[in-house]
Amino acid sequence: MHLETDLAQQTVTKEDFEALLMDSFVDNEPLEGTVVKGKVIAIENDLAIIDVGLKTEGRIALKEFGQAGRDGTIKVGSDVEVYVDRVENAVGEAVLSREKARREESWVRLEELHNKNERVEGVIFNQVKGGFTVDLEGAIAFLPRSQVDIRPIRDIGPLMNVPQPFQILKMDKRRGNIVVSRRAILEESRAEQRSEIVQQLEEGQIVDGVVKNITDYGAFVDLGGIDGLLHVTDIAWRRVNHPSEVLSIGETIKVQIVRINHESHRISLGMKQLQADPWEGIAAKYPLGARFTGRVTNITDYGAFVELEPGIEGLIHVSEMSWTKKNVHPGKIVSTSQEVEVMVLEVDPEKRRISLGLKQTLQNPWEAFAEKFPVGSTIEGEVKNKTEFGLFIGLDGDVDGMVHLSDLDWQRPGEQALEDYNRGDMVKAKVLDVDVEKERISLGIKQVGNDPYEEAGDTLKKGAVVTGTVVDVNDGGIEVKIADSELTAFIRRADLSRDRNDQRPERFSKGEKVDARVTQYDRKTHRISLSIKALEIAEEKEAVAQYGSSDSGASLGDILGAALKSKNEDN
């Protein structure tokens, strides 16, 4: 009887144990990886002992409770939510985490806020590479350095451990990454503030502002929460090379609102608009042809700007700077701050332009030369340049005159005469023509001496007989120098003799004297044509007329012989 009872008790005990074990698995297995409520039953050495209803308690460092753990808010008996990492570890304790519990809670809440594009509250608590870490009530987020503020901040200290709003830029729960921005919050607030301020401003309104920043192109002025740009061209009517010449950072100035862009909230400001426009009535003030004295304010490749009065500048184009200096940089003619006399050439009030001339205040050097050296005058100058078509001679007044090839020598071709001259040679020349409008002076070197063709006078008239000395022999004929003159003439092969067999240039030699008849002489073109053949024909006709004709019975040889004998007797 006792044996049966013991066996029954053992059977029940085994069944109950299995049931209890299964109940334990059912109760405990789902707890892992979830957030449960627990109670602090003890605090030992910065550790909180937490009972979550398992067989054993778990331990959590007080620092995991954040500020609550640091300020003593967590006490024995406090109810807390924790994350069950494992039901039991190697030493038989439950593995719990407050941080993971807070993170799980935060992720759900943060995802909802991120989907709604709403702000979140957080605390910057540490600095890492490239930025900072932010505690979003349990979830740790990354704050890039570029997203801390609108402008770069050197000292992040005042922003550390201070609750403040952030905007979530990106969330990745699988990787556990959250990226937030403080800058987006500031820009949004500033945009709202700017919008309110812009609505209160009007174009044309005059306001006070503080110079906040100065750049090469202008200055940014704080109008009380919103910045406006004062462009360098709107600071003053006169030329301002750099805003720092007029303005300084921190200075309070009075400006006019020139233009407002309500979409971009950009505001353009002006200072010169508060002053009278000096271009009003400018045409009457600066009539064409009038002369004024001004100061050179700026020099460029194309000319120089001259200030005639504050706010009024004119341009001297490089072509109007000098009569003689062509293709020269304006900086070699005038210098900055130099006082110069100029002439008004053109005024355009609409485009606010005044064209000035510098050379017009000086005498035209070609007019001055023409007055000093009229046509026919003899001048002396240096050969400045030698070209294929002539010489350029430097003259008084820094002008040049040109000697054409045809005016180098009376006798020789220009190309041949040109070889006698080099740069730097001093030469004498006669003024042939001065064209002031075209700025040209024509000179002649050969005209300094007498024209040998004029000196020859009637000696070279057509039909005259001259004696010449052979100076050159070639296949085409011979060149002879006419006696008692410096003139030369060419006798063609066909004119060397009446007899075709004697029309051979090689039968003549240099230095030999020959007689020939002038068949052509043009004083304008200086062309002389001689012919031995024509002289022989003329002498034959004369002999026949004087000593009889061949018809009378005398042969042509007899007639010519008699004529030759008579000529020799006369000589």
XYZ file of C-alpha atoms in Angstrom, residues 27-534:
508
model
C 7.003 32.640 -19.748
C 10.719 33.328 -20.223
C 11.627 32.669 -23.850
C 9.586 35.551 -25.326
C 11.195 37.994 -22.860
C 14.557 37.928 -24.649
C 14.867 40.827 -27.075
C 11.941 42.750 -25.592
C 11.424 45.691 -23.241
C 9.836 44.818 -19.893
C 9.057 46.619 -16.639
C 11.251 45.970 -13.645
C 11.815 47.232 -10.094
C 15.036 48.440 -8.490
C 15.543 46.195 -5.456
C 19.035 47.371 -4.545
C 21.844 49.777 -5.524
C 25.419 48.514 -5.117
C 28.591 50.333 -6.266
C 27.005 52.353 -9.127
C 24.969 49.323 -10.151
C 21.206 48.957 -9.924
C 19.852 45.469 -9.134
C 16.684 45.014 -11.188
C 13.956 42.399 -10.676
C 11.991 41.706 -13.857
C 10.147 38.611 -12.533
C 12.695 36.049 -13.622
C 14.445 33.485 -11.493
C 17.381 35.812 -11.079
C 17.834 39.563 -11.097
C 19.953 41.617 -13.488
C 22.478 44.374 -12.942
C 22.557 47.708 -14.861
C 25.162 50.491 -14.461
C 23.573 53.709 -13.149
C 25.153 55.687 -15.971
C 22.844 53.893 -18.413
C 19.941 55.763 -16.844
C 21.467 59.042 -18.041
C 20.718 62.119 -15.976
C 18.360 60.106 -13.722
C 21.210 57.853 -12.735
C 23.585 60.727 -12.134
C 21.347 62.944 -10.015
C 20.080 60.141 -7.736
C 16.558 59.937 -9.107
C 16.951 56.177 -9.492
C 16.377 54.675 -6.004
C 15.406 51.369 -4.458
C 11.783 50.754 -5.367
C 11.892 52.777 -8.589
C 10.030 51.247 -11.525
C 12.102 51.171 -14.737
C 11.804 49.750 -18.221
C 14.723 47.597 -19.346
C 15.701 45.512 -22.326
C 16.112 41.769 -21.736
C 19.200 40.764 -23.621
C 19.420 37.242 -22.140
C 17.346 35.487 -19.490
C 20.383 33.918 -17.860
C 24.129 34.247 -18.477
C 27.043 32.048 -17.443
C 26.873 33.175 -13.813
C 23.134 32.710 -13.612
C 22.114 36.405 -13.860
C 19.708 38.075 -16.272
C 21.452 40.300 -18.825
C 19.550 43.610 -18.879
C 20.149 46.979 -20.559
C 18.568 50.346 -19.904
C 20.277 51.912 -22.940
C 18.825 49.329 -25.307
C 15.426 49.831 -23.756
C 15.637 53.566 -24.228
C 16.927 53.014 -27.766
C 14.022 50.775 -28.693
C 11.565 53.280 -27.268
C 13.314 56.143 -29.007
C 13.526 54.454 -32.409
C 9.771 53.960 -32.546
C 9.115 57.542 -31.462
C 11.828 58.998 -33.719
C 10.586 57.145 -36.786
C 7.142 58.617 -36.246
C 8.599 62.127 -35.891
C 10.866 61.649 -38.919
C 7.927 60.524 -41.068
C 6.020 63.629 -39.991
C 9.133 65.809 -40.640
C 8.935 67.117 -37.069
C 11.743 68.257 -34.793
C 13.277 66.090 -32.086
C 14.881 66.970 -28.755
C 18.471 65.974 -28.087
C 21.705 66.716 -26.240
C 25.175 67.010 -27.758
C 27.383 65.005 -25.397
C 30.553 64.001 -27.252
C 32.856 64.958 -30.114
C 33.869 62.392 -32.737
C 35.679 62.465 -36.070
C 33.801 64.698 -38.479
C 31.206 65.901 -35.987
C 29.448 65.151 -32.686
C 27.202 62.554 -31.044
C 23.731 63.490 -29.871
C 21.556 61.681 -27.291
C 17.981 61.632 -28.579
C 16.544 60.297 -25.300
C 18.216 56.928 -25.697
C 19.026 56.764 -29.396
C 22.481 57.992 -30.357
C 22.645 60.174 -33.484
C 25.501 61.708 -35.497
C 25.665 65.478 -35.969
C 28.076 66.422 -38.859
C 30.233 69.458 -38.168
C 28.730 71.231 -41.196
C 25.237 70.848 -39.682
C 26.000 72.454 -36.315
C 25.332 76.067 -37.300
C 24.704 78.337 -40.265
C 28.260 79.648 -39.971
C 31.330 77.718 -38.800
C 31.660 77.669 -34.990
C 35.078 77.525 -33.364
C 33.913 76.834 -29.798
C 31.268 74.112 -29.438
C 31.434 74.238 -25.627
C 28.325 76.366 -24.980
C 26.239 73.906 -27.044
C 27.354 70.762 -25.207
C 24.965 68.982 -22.754
C 22.186 71.477 -23.469
C 18.767 70.142 -24.577
C 17.915 71.660 -27.956
C 15.904 70.829 -31.081
C 17.286 68.928 -34.091
C 16.019 67.855 -37.484
C 16.447 64.212 -38.520
C 18.092 64.032 -41.947
C 18.418 60.254 -42.292
C 17.534 57.051 -40.347
C 18.780 53.488 -40.966
C 17.524 51.113 -38.253
C 19.270 48.072 -39.744
C 22.628 49.765 -39.301
C 21.523 51.759 -36.287
C 22.445 55.076 -37.924
C 20.724 58.414 -37.341
C 21.971 61.700 -38.836
C 20.593 64.976 -37.432
C 21.011 68.693 -38.159
C 20.908 71.714 -35.912
C 21.584 74.027 -38.844
C 18.282 73.133 -40.522
C 16.411 74.331 -37.428
C 18.332 77.633 -37.407
C 17.802 78.191 -41.135
C 14.109 77.530 -40.776
C 13.869 79.963 -37.879
C 15.923 82.520 -39.735
C 13.786 82.106 -42.847
C 10.661 82.755 -40.806
C 12.297 85.762 -39.191
C 13.551 87.071 -42.538
C 10.106 86.649 -44.050
C 8.536 88.711 -41.272
C 11.154 91.461 -41.596
C 10.930 91.559 -45.400
C 7.154 92.004 -45.191
C 7.748 95.176 -43.177
C 10.199 96.677 -45.693
C 9.387 98.580 -48.889
C 11.421 99.619 -51.907
C 12.535 103.227 -51.605
C 12.417 103.099 -47.802
C 15.356 104.707 -45.958
C 16.655 102.667 -43.001
C 19.665 102.461 -40.685
C 21.927 99.446 -40.826
C 25.204 98.149 -39.445
C 28.034 97.096 -41.771
C 28.443 93.393 -41.042
C 30.930 92.253 -43.673
C 32.973 93.816 -46.492
C 33.929 92.077 -49.746
C 35.549 93.158 -53.006
C 32.138 93.651 -54.625
C 30.290 95.396 -51.787
C 29.225 95.279 -48.147
C 26.598 93.279 -46.237
C 24.497 95.464 -43.971
C 22.450 94.120 -41.029
C 18.992 95.668 -41.095
C 17.976 94.126 -37.770
C 17.767 90.401 -38.395
C 18.219 90.353 -42.139
C 21.165 91.313 -44.316
C 21.099 93.515 -47.395
C 23.810 93.891 -50.031
C 25.232 97.324 -50.689
C 27.022 96.907 -54.024
C 30.246 98.831 -54.560
C 28.671 100.729 -57.484
C 25.846 101.942 -55.207
C 28.059 103.334 -52.450
C 28.786 106.675 -54.156
C 28.332 108.369 -57.508
C 32.099 108.605 -57.858
C 34.294 105.572 -58.564
C 34.973 103.432 -55.471
C 37.692 100.858 -56.099
C 37.035 98.957 -52.852
C 34.227 99.343 -50.269
C 36.795 99.579 -47.452
C 37.758 103.010 -48.814
C 34.418 104.317 -47.565
C 33.027 101.798 -45.051
C 34.250 99.926 -41.979
C 32.833 96.873 -40.166
C 30.541 97.812 -37.292
C 29.760 101.251 -38.727
C 26.139 102.401 -38.695
C 25.060 103.847 -42.037
C 21.884 105.178 -43.610
C 20.808 103.334 -46.743
C 17.889 103.194 -49.137
C 16.201 99.936 -50.103
C 16.650 99.781 -53.859
C 15.138 96.371 -54.606
C 13.478 93.491 -52.694
C 13.150 89.913 -53.947
C 10.339 88.436 -51.861
C 11.019 84.902 -53.073
C 14.723 84.725 -52.209
C 14.508 87.432 -49.497
C 17.418 89.259 -51.108
C 17.599 92.979 -50.507
C 19.669 95.424 -52.577
C 20.713 98.650 -50.843
C 22.084 101.973 -52.006
C 23.853 104.940 -50.433
C 24.392 107.130 -53.467
C 20.620 107.195 -54.028
C 20.382 109.468 -50.964
C 22.457 112.111 -52.786
C 21.641 114.287 -55.783
C 22.422 112.687 -59.152
C 25.379 114.621 -60.626
C 24.441 113.453 -64.145
C 21.347 115.657 -64.195
C 21.884 118.397 -66.827
C 25.316 117.005 -67.666
C 25.173 117.964 -71.382
C 24.823 121.654 -70.595
C 27.517 121.499 -67.953
C 30.069 119.830 -70.248
C 29.511 121.151 -73.809
C 31.283 119.569 -76.757
C 34.702 121.041 -77.510
C 35.074 122.574 -74.053
C 38.274 121.988 -72.099
C 38.426 120.896 -68.458
C 41.022 119.750 -65.974
C 40.523 116.382 -64.299
C 42.305 113.696 -62.297
C 43.194 110.271 -63.695
C 41.429 107.684 -61.479
C 41.918 104.432 -63.371
C 44.005 103.150 -66.284
C 42.991 100.204 -68.477
C 44.262 98.633 -71.692
C 41.752 100.638 -73.719
C 42.188 104.050 -72.110
C 42.118 106.104 -68.921
C 39.239 107.336 -66.742
C 39.347 110.953 -65.632
C 37.259 112.379 -62.782
C 35.909 115.784 -63.762
C 34.024 116.209 -60.468
C 32.843 113.854 -57.699
C 30.609 111.290 -59.369
C 31.427 112.323 -62.937
C 34.070 110.440 -64.882
C 34.954 110.465 -68.550
C 36.990 108.072 -70.652
C 39.990 109.029 -72.750
C 40.154 106.258 -75.317
C 43.654 105.120 -76.196
C 43.170 106.449 -79.737
C 42.550 109.948 -78.338
C 45.595 110.085 -76.052
C 48.453 111.013 -78.394
C 48.904 112.267 -81.936
C 52.027 110.222 -82.548
C 52.210 107.362 -79.992
C 50.210 104.580 -81.584
C 49.748 101.088 -80.096
C 51.150 102.252 -76.749
C 49.636 101.295 -73.377
C 47.830 104.276 -71.785
C 49.947 103.801 -68.643
C 52.977 105.000 -70.622
C 51.255 108.284 -71.459
C 49.457 109.165 -68.202
C 49.639 107.955 -64.589
C 47.047 107.479 -61.832
C 46.202 110.673 -59.869
C 47.799 112.825 -62.576
C 46.071 116.142 -63.339
C 45.383 116.419 -67.071
C 43.638 118.849 -69.401
C 41.057 117.188 -71.619
C 38.526 118.147 -74.287
C 34.905 116.947 -74.294
C 34.301 114.912 -77.459
C 30.909 113.313 -76.718
C 28.297 113.275 -73.924
C 25.660 110.530 -73.542
C 23.402 111.320 -70.511
C 21.341 108.121 -70.920
C 24.337 105.795 -70.855
C 26.128 108.117 -68.399
C 29.198 108.318 -70.596
C 31.525 111.145 -71.472
C 34.206 110.706 -74.143
C 37.280 112.844 -73.629
C 40.322 113.672 -75.728
C 43.821 114.364 -74.483
C 45.610 114.939 -77.778
C 43.020 117.534 -78.812
C 44.409 119.896 -76.155
C 47.795 119.800 -77.905
C 48.694 121.208 -81.321
C 48.448 118.760 -84.198
C 52.121 117.978 -84.949
C 51.409 117.687 -88.682
C 49.873 121.175 -88.696
C 52.853 122.452 -86.733
C 55.257 120.811 -89.186
C 53.440 122.235 -92.199
C 53.685 125.735 -90.717
C 57.358 125.380 -89.913
C 58.385 123.468 -93.054
C 56.198 124.354 -96.050
C 56.395 122.347 -99.288
C 59.814 122.871 -100.897
C 61.664 123.191 -97.575
C 64.790 121.120 -97.015
C 64.967 119.164 -93.772
C 67.461 116.812 -92.149
C 66.508 113.702 -90.188
C 67.466 110.205 -89.128
C 66.429 107.086 -91.024
C 64.028 105.409 -88.539
C 62.944 102.508 -90.686
C 63.738 100.920 -94.024
C 61.005 99.083 -95.928
C 60.597 97.567 -99.368
C 58.813 100.686 -100.602
C 61.042 103.397 -99.143
C 62.496 105.094 -96.060
C 60.884 106.625 -92.955
C 62.654 109.720 -91.652
C 62.239 111.071 -88.095
C 61.228 114.735 -88.090
C 60.497 117.582 -85.646
C 57.408 117.096 -83.465
C 57.958 113.332 -83.157
C 56.464 112.693 -86.600
C 57.818 110.666 -89.505
C 58.131 111.478 -93.191
C 58.398 108.929 -95.991
C 60.741 108.895 -98.962
C 59.298 106.670 -101.691
C 61.598 104.512 -103.806
C 60.942 106.712 -106.817
C 62.253 109.755 -104.918
C 65.624 108.331 -103.901
C 67.672 108.874 -107.088
C 67.246 110.527 -110.452
C 69.166 107.891 -112.389
C 69.102 104.520 -110.661
C 66.063 102.328 -109.947
C 64.663 102.807 -106.434
C 65.431 99.239 -105.337
C 69.072 99.754 -106.250
C 69.314 103.194 -104.611
C 67.675 101.876 -101.410
C 70.711 99.698 -100.737
C 72.765 102.849 -100.023
C 70.772 103.646 -96.841
C 70.604 102.087 -93.363
C 68.755 102.796 -90.120
C 70.429 105.576 -88.176
C 71.787 107.392 -91.244
C 71.327 111.162 -91.255
C 69.930 112.355 -94.575
C 68.698 115.544 -96.169
C 65.367 115.602 -97.973
C 62.946 118.066 -99.488
C 59.301 118.378 -98.318
C 57.106 117.312 -101.231
C 53.671 117.212 -99.548
C 52.011 117.406 -96.098
C 48.543 115.811 -95.644
C 47.319 116.842 -92.178
C 44.102 114.795 -92.276
C 45.839 111.574 -93.295
C 48.840 112.427 -91.088
C 51.311 111.910 -93.917
C 54.477 113.739 -94.937
C 56.054 112.972 -98.316
C 59.765 113.650 -98.731
C 62.252 113.385 -101.582
C 65.998 112.850 -101.332
C 66.756 113.171 -105.029
C 64.953 116.526 -105.104
C 67.657 118.019 -102.854
C 69.963 118.002 -105.899
C 69.236 119.534 -109.329
C 67.254 117.561 -111.856
C 69.791 116.515 -114.512
C 67.001 116.262 -117.019
C 66.135 119.928 -116.477
C 69.783 120.904 -116.681
C 70.111 119.071 -119.980
C 67.599 121.539 -121.375
C 67.358 121.675 -125.162
C 70.413 119.484 -125.581
C 68.213 116.405 -125.373
C 65.347 117.517 -127.539
C 64.042 115.053 -130.080
C 66.289 114.817 -133.179
C 69.402 116.120 -131.411
C 72.661 114.210 -131.883
C 74.595 113.365 -128.717
C 77.835 111.622 -127.921
C 77.922 108.970 -125.246
C 80.368 106.645 -123.560
C 79.479 102.935 -123.353
C 79.128 101.944 -119.679
C 77.442 98.549 -120.053
C 76.943 95.904 -122.749
C 74.352 93.111 -122.645
C 72.359 90.969 -125.014
C 69.575 93.531 -125.290
C 71.778 96.457 -126.251
C 74.194 98.958 -124.693
C 73.914 101.610 -121.991
C 75.729 104.888 -122.591
C 76.475 107.908 -120.425
C 75.624 111.102 -122.284
C 78.525 113.549 -122.486
C 78.478 116.680 -120.315
C 75.724 115.293 -118.075
C 74.986 112.668 -115.455
C 72.326 111.073 -117.586
C 72.389 107.591 -119.023
C 70.338 106.082 -121.822
C 69.879 102.624 -123.263
C 70.255 101.850 -126.974
C 68.378 98.728 -127.978
C 69.914 96.058 -130.208
C 67.637 97.021 -133.109
C 68.894 100.633 -132.893
C 72.622 99.801 -132.900
C 72.943 99.980 -136.715
C 71.057 100.376 -139.957
C 72.723 97.250 -141.209
C 71.151 94.184 -139.578
C 74.526 92.397 -139.557
C 75.983 95.174 -137.396
C 73.190 95.081 -134.818
C 75.426 93.140 -132.426
C 76.065 94.567 -128.931
C 79.324 92.614 -128.600
C 80.987 94.775 -131.255
C 80.940 97.610 -128.696
C 83.175 97.761 -125.627
C 82.997 99.696 -122.366
C 84.558 103.140 -122.622
C 83.980 103.386 -126.347
C 82.422 106.626 -127.555
C 79.397 106.484 -129.841
C 77.186 109.038 -131.533
C 73.424 108.591 -131.524
C 70.283 110.496 -132.267
C 67.618 111.376 -129.641
C 64.409 109.647 -130.717
C 62.403 110.275 -127.537
C 62.711 112.590 -124.517
C 60.023 112.998 -121.802
C 60.919 115.379 -118.962
C 58.059 114.205 -116.762
C 58.855 110.509 -116.929
C 62.584 111.155 -117.491
C 62.685 108.719 -120.386
C 65.435 109.082 -123.024
C 65.634 106.925 -126.148
C 68.763 107.005 -128.393
C 69.337 105.328 -131.773
C 72.543 104.927 -133.793
C 70.402 103.551 -136.586
C 68.326 106.738 -136.750
